[in-house]
Structure formats: C-alpha cells, structure tokens
C-alpha cells in the first residue's frame, strides 16, 4: 500500500473507530487515484519475476511460479506487486506470504483462476516514502465535507477561507506535490 492505516491514523490524528474505518476504506481509492494521476505504477525495474509458468489460484489467493523465483527475486511478505500480462489478474496486490514458488495474497485481494501462460510479469512495487504524507492529505480531503460538496470558499464572521480545487477534485497543492511523480502517457 501507498501507506499503512497506522501511518494515516497518526498523521491525521484520527481517534474514532468511524474515522479510522473510513480512512481504511479510502486508502485503496487514494492509491488508485495517485497511480491514475501520475500514470506511474511505481514498479522497480530490476525486481520482477517473469516466465511462462506463472498461474493464478483463486481458492488460496495464490500466484504460483514453476520456476520458483519469488525468493531469489527478493519478494517478501507485506510488499506490493504489480501483475502484468495475465488474462484476468492484472493489477496491484499486497503479498501476505512468500515461498519459493508461491505468493499468497493478503485477504483483501481476490484472483481469478488462470492457467500458466506466456508473458506474465510480476513486478515489485515501491511507493516513495514522501507519498505517505500526500496520501494522508488526499484522505483528509476525501473525508472533508467541503471537498465532497464542491465548496470553493467558506466564511464565518470575519474569517474566510478559499480553496483551490484541482482537476481531480483534490486541492491544487496535492496535485502539485504529485506532479514530480508523473510519467508521460502515450495514447
């Protein structure tokens, strides 16, 4: 994940179960928004496993590799991976357990059964640490009634506050912070 729920709770000083549950629900949405906005999967070019012996097993949330290369490629429990080239299982997943020929995914993730095929690559994903704070700010914006209602300014007596809302309905400052991670998108 782009951040742990513990990091988000600490940064945003969340105290109630309702706030924490909402942040937990928003975290994967924010991660997806970051990836979409930056056009960046944050994969490590030198950390991957590929081959024609990679299969997907839904019942155990497992990805298997006939070549047993997961440990040699330094995959570990808790890391994020990006699956590319499969028929039905492309995406980012969190790894719960690693054995030489098997990755077991965290319970939040589901797979579709798929026999081994050519062209599957499993990349290690590493989000820059600075994205933790940006993700927390994005969650705060999503939790804010102002952001959801599209309010651009508010005032109370002599006090007034103006918000700049960017193209993705996040404050412009958040989008500016993400710009350094953007990659060119070819259409």
Short mmCIF file of C-alpha atoms in Angstrom, two decimals:
data_model
loop_
_atom_site.label_atom_id
_atom_site.label_comp_id
_atom_site.label_asym_id
_atom_site.label_seq_id
_atom_site.Cartn_x
_atom_site.Cartn_y
_atom_site.Cartn_z
CA UNK A 1 0.00 0.00 0.00
CA UNK A 2 0.98 3.57 -0.54
CA UNK A 3 0.77 3.95 3.27
CA UNK A 4 -0.32 1.84 6.22
CA UNK A 5 -3.54 2.60 8.03
CA UNK A 6 -1.41 3.17 11.15
CA UNK A 7 0.55 5.90 9.38
CA UNK A 8 -2.66 7.56 8.19
CA UNK A 9 -4.21 7.42 11.68
CA UNK A 10 -1.11 9.01 13.19
CA UNK A 11 -0.67 11.73 10.55
CA UNK A 12 -4.34 12.74 10.57
CA UNK A 13 -4.73 12.20 14.33
CA UNK A 14 -7.81 10.05 13.83
CA UNK A 15 -9.39 8.97 17.10
CA UNK A 16 -12.78 7.39 16.49
CA UNK A 17 -13.47 3.97 15.04
CA UNK A 18 -15.68 5.58 12.40
CA UNK A 19 -12.86 7.87 11.23
CA UNK A 20 -10.38 5.00 11.14
CA UNK A 21 -12.79 2.73 9.24
CA UNK A 22 -13.46 5.49 6.71
CA UNK A 23 -9.72 6.10 6.23
CA UNK A 24 -9.17 2.33 5.80
CA UNK A 25 -11.86 2.27 3.09
CA UNK A 26 -10.43 5.35 1.34
CA UNK A 27 -6.79 4.21 1.31
CA UNK A 28 -7.05 1.92 -1.76
CA UNK A 29 -9.08 4.60 -3.57
CA UNK A 30 -6.38 7.18 -2.91
CA UNK A 31 -3.70 4.73 -4.07
CA UNK A 32 -5.61 4.20 -7.30
CA UNK A 33 -6.05 7.97 -7.74
CA UNK A 34 -2.28 8.51 -7.30
CA UNK A 35 -1.47 5.83 -9.87
CA UNK A 36 -4.03 7.20 -12.33
CA UNK A 37 -2.97 10.84 -11.89
CA UNK A 38 0.75 10.15 -12.14
CA UNK A 39 0.48 7.41 -14.77
CA UNK A 40 3.07 5.65 -12.64
CA UNK A 41 2.84 2.14 -11.18
CA UNK A 42 5.99 2.72 -9.10
CA UNK A 43 7.50 -0.59 -10.21
CA UNK A 44 11.16 -1.37 -9.63
CA UNK A 45 12.76 -2.15 -12.98
CA UNK A 46 15.24 -4.65 -11.54
CA UNK A 47 12.83 -6.55 -9.26
CA UNK A 48 10.48 -8.84 -11.09
CA UNK A 49 9.66 -12.44 -11.92
CA UNK A 50 8.54 -13.46 -15.39
CA UNK A 51 8.01 -16.65 -17.30
CA UNK A 52 5.50 -18.95 -18.86
CA UNK A 53 4.97 -20.97 -15.67
CA UNK A 54 3.07 -18.35 -13.64
CA UNK A 55 -0.50 -19.35 -12.72
CA UNK A 56 -3.27 -17.91 -10.52
CA UNK A 57 -5.34 -19.88 -7.99
CA UNK A 58 -8.46 -18.18 -6.64
CA UNK A 59 -9.20 -20.56 -3.74
CA UNK A 60 -5.96 -19.79 -1.91
CA UNK A 61 -5.38 -16.28 -3.30
CA UNK A 62 -2.11 -17.67 -4.67
CA UNK A 63 0.17 -16.91 -7.56
CA UNK A 64 2.40 -19.86 -8.41
CA UNK A 65 5.66 -19.97 -10.37
CA UNK A 66 7.00 -23.25 -11.76
CA UNK A 67 10.50 -21.73 -11.76
CA UNK A 68 10.20 -20.92 -8.02
CA UNK A 69 11.80 -17.50 -8.44
CA UNK A 70 9.98 -15.41 -5.82
CA UNK A 71 12.54 -15.73 -3.04
CA UNK A 72 15.50 -15.29 -5.41
CA UNK A 73 13.87 -12.06 -6.65
CA UNK A 74 13.70 -10.82 -3.03
CA UNK A 75 9.92 -10.83 -2.77
CA UNK A 76 8.71 -10.62 0.84
CA UNK A 77 5.53 -10.58 2.93
CA UNK A 78 3.94 -7.14 3.14
CA UNK A 79 5.25 -5.90 -0.20
CA UNK A 80 3.10 -4.73 -3.09
CA UNK A 81 3.35 -6.34 -6.51
CA UNK A 82 2.03 -5.42 -9.93
CA UNK A 83 0.87 -8.27 -12.16
CA UNK A 84 1.10 -7.53 -15.90
CA UNK A 85 0.37 -9.70 -18.91
CA UNK A 86 -2.19 -12.07 -17.38
CA UNK A 87 -5.59 -12.68 -18.93
CA UNK A 88 -7.68 -11.77 -15.87
CA UNK A 89 -5.47 -10.79 -12.95
CA UNK A 90 -3.51 -7.66 -13.90
CA UNK A 91 -3.32 -5.20 -11.02
CA UNK A 92 -1.61 -4.25 -7.78
CA UNK A 93 -1.76 -6.69 -4.87
CA UNK A 94 -0.33 -6.96 -1.37
CA UNK A 95 1.64 -10.12 -0.56
CA UNK A 96 0.85 -11.89 2.72
CA UNK A 97 3.28 -14.81 2.44
CA UNK A 98 6.15 -15.87 0.17
CA UNK A 99 7.52 -19.31 -0.61
CA UNK A 100 9.92 -20.17 -3.44
CA UNK A 101 7.14 -20.99 -5.90
CA UNK A 102 4.10 -19.37 -4.28
CA UNK A 103 2.90 -15.89 -3.40
CA UNK A 104 -0.14 -15.79 -1.12
CA UNK A 105 -2.02 -12.50 -1.30
CA UNK A 106 -3.50 -10.53 1.58
CA UNK A 107 -7.11 -11.35 2.40
CA UNK A 108 -8.41 -8.14 0.80
CA UNK A 109 -7.46 -9.39 -2.66
CA UNK A 110 -9.11 -11.93 -4.94
CA UNK A 111 -7.85 -13.71 -8.02
CA UNK A 112 -9.50 -15.46 -10.94
CA UNK A 113 -8.26 -18.98 -11.71
CA UNK A 114 -5.84 -18.86 -14.62
CA UNK A 115 -3.51 -21.50 -16.01
CA UNK A 116 0.12 -20.67 -16.65
CA UNK A 117 0.65 -18.65 -19.78
CA UNK A 118 3.26 -16.67 -21.65
CA UNK A 119 4.12 -13.07 -21.00
CA UNK A 120 3.19 -12.71 -17.31
CA UNK A 121 5.47 -10.40 -15.35
CA UNK A 122 5.20 -9.75 -11.61
CA UNK A 123 6.92 -6.51 -10.63
CA UNK A 124 7.89 -5.31 -7.18
CA UNK A 125 6.09 -2.04 -6.39
CA UNK A 126 7.79 0.53 -4.18
CA UNK A 127 5.97 3.75 -3.38
CA UNK A 128 8.25 6.65 -2.41
CA UNK A 129 8.05 7.42 1.31
CA UNK A 130 7.02 11.02 0.56
CA UNK A 131 3.74 9.71 -0.87
CA UNK A 132 2.63 8.71 2.63
CA UNK A 133 2.02 12.34 3.61
CA UNK A 134 0.38 13.12 0.26
CA UNK A 135 -1.91 10.09 0.64
CA UNK A 136 -2.88 11.29 4.12
CA UNK A 137 -3.71 14.72 2.71
CA UNK A 138 -5.81 13.11 -0.02
CA UNK A 139 -7.72 11.04 2.54
CA UNK A 140 -8.29 14.16 4.61
CA UNK A 141 -9.67 15.91 1.51
CA UNK A 142 -11.98 12.98 0.78
CA UNK A 143 -13.19 12.90 4.39
CA UNK A 144 -13.90 16.62 4.32
CA UNK A 145 -17.49 17.64 3.61
CA UNK A 146 -16.13 20.74 1.86
CA UNK A 147 -14.32 18.70 -0.78
CA UNK A 148 -17.26 16.42 -1.43
CA UNK A 149 -19.74 19.30 -1.71
CA UNK A 150 -17.50 21.18 -4.15
CA UNK A 151 -17.23 24.23 -1.90
CA UNK A 152 -14.54 26.64 -3.05
CA UNK A 153 -14.85 29.18 -0.23
CA UNK A 154 -16.41 29.49 3.21
CA UNK A 155 -16.67 32.22 5.78
CA UNK A 156 -17.71 32.64 9.38
CA UNK A 157 -17.96 36.22 10.63
CA UNK A 158 -14.69 37.99 9.85
CA UNK A 159 -12.93 34.72 8.97
CA UNK A 160 -12.98 33.43 5.40
CA UNK A 161 -11.14 30.62 3.66
CA UNK A 162 -10.76 29.91 -0.06
CA UNK A 163 -9.90 26.53 -1.52
CA UNK A 164 -8.27 25.80 -4.84
CA UNK A 165 -9.72 22.63 -6.26
CA UNK A 166 -7.73 20.86 -8.97
CA UNK A 167 -8.99 18.83 -11.89
CA UNK A 168 -9.41 15.65 -9.82
CA UNK A 169 -11.27 17.48 -7.04
CA UNK A 170 -8.27 17.36 -4.76
CA UNK A 171 -6.73 20.61 -3.58
CA UNK A 172 -4.27 22.03 -6.10
CA UNK A 173 -1.40 21.72 -3.61
CA UNK A 174 -1.85 17.96 -3.53
CA UNK A 175 -1.81 17.73 -7.32
CA UNK A 176 1.31 19.90 -7.43
CA UNK A 177 3.01 17.58 -4.94
CA UNK A 178 2.17 14.60 -7.17
CA UNK A 179 3.46 16.22 -10.35
CA UNK A 180 7.08 15.19 -9.74
CA UNK A 181 5.98 11.53 -9.93
CA UNK A 182 4.09 11.90 -13.21
CA UNK A 183 5.10 9.92 -16.28
CA UNK A 184 4.24 10.71 -19.84
CA UNK A 185 1.15 8.91 -21.10
CA UNK A 186 1.05 7.83 -24.73
CA UNK A 187 -2.35 7.41 -26.26
#
